Amino acid sequence: MTADLVLRSPLDGWASSLSEVPDPVFAEAMLGDGVAIDPTGSTLHAPCEGVITSIHASRHAVSLRAAGGVEILMHIGLETVAMNGEGFEAHVVAGQAVAAGDRLISFDLELLARHAKSLITPIVITNPAGRAITTRFVDRAVKTGEPLLALSGALAGGVVAAIADTPELTRAVIVPLIHGLHARPAARVADTAKRFEAEMSLVALNRRANAKSPIGLMSLGLRHGDAVTLVATGLDAAAALEAVAELIEGGMGEGAPVRPTVSPVPFSATPTARPGVAVLRGVMASPGLAVGKAVRLFLDEIAVPELGQGAAHEKAALDAALTAVRTRISREAEASGGQARRAILGAHAAFLEDPELTGQALRLIGEGKSAGYAWRAAIGAYVEALRSLGDRRIAERVDDLLDLERRVLLVISGQEDRGPDLPQDAILLAEELLPSQLMALDPARLAGICTAGGGPTSHVAILAASMGIPAVVAAGPGVARVNEGTSLILDADAGLLHLAPDAKALETAQTALAARSERRIAARATAREDCRMADGTRVKVFANLGSLADAEAAADAGAEGCGLLRTEFLFLERDTAPDEDEQADEYAAIARAIGGRPLIVRLLDVGGDKTARYLPIAAEENPALGMRGIRVLLRRPHILRTQLRAILRGAPHAKIMAPMVTGLGELRAVRLVLDEARRELGRVGRTDLGVMIETPAAAMIADLLAAEADFLSVGTNDLTQYTLAMDRGNPDLAGDIDALHPAVLRLIAQTTQGGAKHALWTGVCGGLAGDLAAVPILLGLGVSELSMPSAAIPEAKAMIRTLSPEACRGLAAKALAQSSADAVRTLSNTFLTGEA
Ligand code: PEP
Ligand code: MG
């Protein structure tokens, strides 16, 4: 076997095996295998070509990454950290590329001999990256530059396999996950990679991460649509590659866009301060209203000493703390709690197992740092890396890392992590709440949360929403100035925290709170009844479906039918296109599950932010403006034909809807294939064919489309994206892309008018249909069918029953004349709270 990496002696001296080092951390290879040199020279040189990954502030230790990811730590003398750099001179800095033999550190040998426990200098392979030491040139005098160690491709566990026999395998994949490779998917990828012996990395955007390191994966900052190359070596590299590629390409259940749907009417009719009442403004993270007293939870920094008491002692302390926290996390995950809570704890457990994180902490311990300092520094490096990616969603995972930092440091420093004893109706105020802190609180006493920092998609926000606790984040430094016990109203829907409100405001909020709870109970009780406006005008309230399970839940929630079946979601996890029989069976099952109620099946809408493995689309510069929806189907007529036949067979009463239409030609082309399929199947009677209005073009020619279509249904998610030129998946624009923008409303108005010209009904099946502030405006614009997620149906129906068509028309006319989405929201909320 030939070596694929040779390390040359960095020093003149006597080479011996690592077991000779009088420190168990090195002697027992706790930091990795290697050799040691008792120096006679006073300059440390690079043992091979590489990049300096770290150089200790005391300049007594340096780490270098060689080709293939092999990491080498060189530690000059023992317990030399205590010399605080005296007698050491560094010639390189972190990040610098070096050639074999380059000078790294000079040191005063005599000074060292007087102050160090020993001069012996361990050279340790802290990350062998799939290789093993095959030859050591020890028990002899060495000169700088002479061979010292040889490494070859070998699998851990003693199974020798020359790397030349298991070539590097690569595979390119595109990330289909709508929110990119954030914490939970990263943990799943690492989990899958760990099942294989193979070394695997993900390479993208000029960065490389160990596939077994969830934090490393996250710090790649991979977003939806990014291309990434999987690189694997080892005996089972092919299987490992396949498993990880399949997992990523399958979307891990996150291929579908997640849109905010319901924004209930805020307690504050307008999201502004009331006169005479101090208000802090933040961002809604979990909806709702709370009235209560301030409970402050501002944490003291946990102090950790920089220097350790010997590497063996510090390593034992870190190991014990990691084990203790791991045990606590698994106990918490077993205890009662929802799926969101378990998923978050799962991600924390995966971070604790992250080999890069613990490896970095151990390296610092090896350099003389204390366990606490090393853990904080290792976490800190990742926190910096994640924050610097400029991806808000990934940056929000920082609080998970800080949470783990705190939990481990508390154990190391022998402190208890006790949350505050909450009084009833506590509104918790914090700089940034950590997930474990929230989970430790009694939800029955916790009325709301307001944090100075944080983000709306952080794990704390997800947890708060799953616990039904209203939460506002990013409310600014004013939060820290609120005194314990201050009376508060937290209007999460408006993103406001009212400080010390007067008796009248408190009473109003209490009344609103009671009314909300009654409204929810009452709405559920009448959800299954037909929906009519106050004057008896019928409004169809339908559900959007993407699976059979959705269909089963829809009937329960009071859906009167399905206004949008997203068929592309039915067959996501597959490599081959579903055949006609399979599709027909699925459509039939969904039609049965909604009890034969009206069903609108949308033709496959693949492309843009929705990918399907069996329908690959070439990489595009601008996918939202490229091959998607009907454009794809018309270029693959056999897929269109198969789907139309399957719908006609499985759900013969269903209406069919074409996505992403921009012109009459597309509608006519689909109609031709539909008519042909009907003839082949011997169908008599009608099959309604409708058009989704998702592009400004379709809205502007709605009258022309209506002349030949059977109905129109507005997809406000895309219509808003294309009208405002704002990517619907871009988290940085999430606060700005609001479908209540008057430009979007004017296009909807144009659509209903175009439909009405030909006596066609117009529905809305995008996210706006489930937004309570939008419902009266949409009805006022002439929309007669609203299709929304099932969960939104009871309250939407209850609200529609209180509305009169005339008042809605008046509101809609005013909305069209507003200058911004915010202004429209304010107008509608004022209308709904009866303050107009
Ligand atoms: C829409 O664009 O509003 C819509 C309903 O379609 P999708 O969200 O599936 O793109
Ligand atoms: Mg759409």
Short mmCIF file of N, CA and C and ligand atoms in Angstrom, two decimals, residues 602 605 610 628 692 694 718 728, ligand 2:
data_model
loop_
_atom_site.label_atom_id
_atom_site.label_comp_id
_atom_site.label_asym_id
_atom_site.label_seq_id
_atom_site.Cartn_x
_atom_site.Cartn_y
_atom_site.Cartn_z
N ARG A 602 -55.90 20.37 -9.42
CA ARG A 602 -54.97 21.18 -10.20
C ARG A 602 -53.99 20.27 -10.91
N ASP A 605 -48.11 21.05 -10.92
CA ASP A 605 -47.44 22.35 -10.95
C ASP A 605 -46.00 22.15 -10.48
N LYS A 610 -41.17 24.19 -6.64
CA LYS A 610 -41.61 22.80 -6.40
C LYS A 610 -40.91 21.87 -7.38
N ARG A 628 -42.26 26.02 -15.44
CA ARG A 628 -43.10 25.57 -14.35
C ARG A 628 -44.56 25.53 -14.78
N MET A 692 -56.09 28.95 -13.33
CA MET A 692 -55.55 29.61 -12.14
C MET A 692 -55.02 30.96 -12.55
N GLU A 694 -52.56 33.35 -11.66
CA GLU A 694 -51.36 33.45 -10.82
C GLU A 694 -50.33 34.40 -11.41
N ASP A 718 -48.56 33.10 -5.88
CA ASP A 718 -47.75 33.44 -7.05
C ASP A 718 -48.12 34.79 -7.62
N ARG A 728 -41.26 34.53 -3.35
CA ARG A 728 -42.12 34.09 -2.25
C ARG A 728 -41.37 33.25 -1.23
MG MG B 2 -49.10 28.94 -7.47
#
